[in-house]
Amino acid sequence: MLVLGIETSCDETAAAIVRDGKEILSNVIYSQVKTHAAFGGVVPELASREHLLKIGPIVDQAFTDSGLDLDDMDGIAATSGPGLIGSLLVGLTYAKALAFSKQKPLAAVNHIEGHIYSVSFEHPEVEFPALALVVSGGHTNLFWVESESGDFRCLKYKLVGKTRDDAAGEAYDKVAKLLGLSYPGGPVIDHLAKTGNRDAISFSIPKISDRSLDFSFSGIKTAVLRLVKENEKFKEDPLRLDLVASFQEAVVNMLWSTTLKAIHLLRPRSIMLSGGVAANSRLREAFSGRTADASLKFYYPKPILTTDNAAMIAAAGTAKLMRGETAPIDVNADPNMRLAVSDKDFPDKRWKT
Ligand code: KG4
Ligand code: ZN
């Protein structure tokens, strides 16, 4: 099954062709980072305008790179939410037009589900039930994932933890901004933190409640802000290096402590990490070591598949199309789309807090 994937939920215009949900034949990503860098964050109006300019050429490039064309496709998958409404509409409408013109089946894919499928290319062997931690600029979600087929073909999700305020990536971007670093903040802080001392400053991890699996990152961000206000030297090296290394360590520990709580409570067979922040070198290192200590399998995608891309959308879409879950041609984008099924599919109440 050949599927064209399209992703435009935020500030990447992306198209990819994937065979059988497994083999990436092309994966084209146009990042708008230059457009938004001056503003220190994504400007929705500018994002949708740029998607409009790029969507045609990017989809054409995906076909050229794969040596295939629209007639060869067995289906089209596009992100329909969550994300910026104006951005989502560009990719989804383009996909609908292609599907309608050639009478191809259409799949409307949840962006977060796409991030979970980004793991499936290199690790089809993931053992379920699993915990999936999706950490990006817009989301910090912990899902309990079960598989009816034993593999990625038929997954169901239960949201067991989420951020109560900022997403982890958002905290990186905000801290970078207040230190005068470039946007997006994640990769810059990741790089600078390598030469800082991560034990220099101890940020207290916010206590939510013993049984809650939620996250919170605004406290750490505010603590950084306070330090910088009190002492301008934190904006310069070497103090700045220690500050970003310690901030990063606090974020990693927050993510790990909640994941560990979920491991004890739910007993998964493996842990999956995905989303833009999953590219973080310290996060990967810490989770690799700590999951090994807990005798758990740990999986994450290579960097090109962690940030927003359309291959992951094509993979999630392929699973949907194979299950016959096609979207009607009048399907709409949903900026607040949730990824979860009804509680009756999860009679086990272990995670009720
Ligand atoms: O998944 P993604 O591309 O877009 C969303 O769906 O939000 O994630 C983007 C986020 C940004 O906040 C960016 O700063 C963060 O991922 N990020 C990183 C790293 N690379 C990207 N955060 C920490 N370390 C990195 N190496
Ligand atoms: Zn994303």
PDB file of C-alpha atoms and ligand atoms in Angstrom, residues 7 9 111-112 115 136-137 139 275-276 306-308 312, ligand 2:
ATOM      1  CA  GLU A   7       1.647  17.506   7.490  1.00  0.00           C
ATOM      2  CA  SER A   9      -0.155  21.494  11.647  1.00  0.00           C
ATOM      3  CA  HIS A 111      -0.778  14.702  14.795  1.00  0.00           C
ATOM      4  CA  ILE A 112       0.039  13.150  18.180  1.00  0.00           C
ATOM      5  CA  HIS A 115       4.401  11.210  16.557  1.00  0.00           C
ATOM      6  CA  SER A 136       6.917  18.575  21.583  1.00  0.00           C
ATOM      7  CA  GLY A 137       6.503  22.325  21.361  1.00  0.00           C
ATOM      8  CA  HIS A 139       2.303  18.878  23.812  1.00  0.00           C
ATOM      9  CA  GLY A 275       7.996  14.528  19.458  1.00  0.00           C
ATOM     10  CA  GLY A 276      10.462  17.362  18.809  1.00  0.00           C
ATOM     11  CA  THR A 306      11.329  13.361  15.844  1.00  0.00           C
ATOM     12  CA  THR A 307      10.443  16.851  14.642  1.00  0.00           C
ATOM     13  CA  ASP A 308       7.313  17.329  12.569  1.00  0.00           C
ATOM     14  CA  MET A 312       4.874   9.596  10.488  1.00  0.00           C
TER      15      MET A 312
HETATM   16 ZN    ZN B   2       4.679  17.738  16.452  1.00  0.00          ZN
END
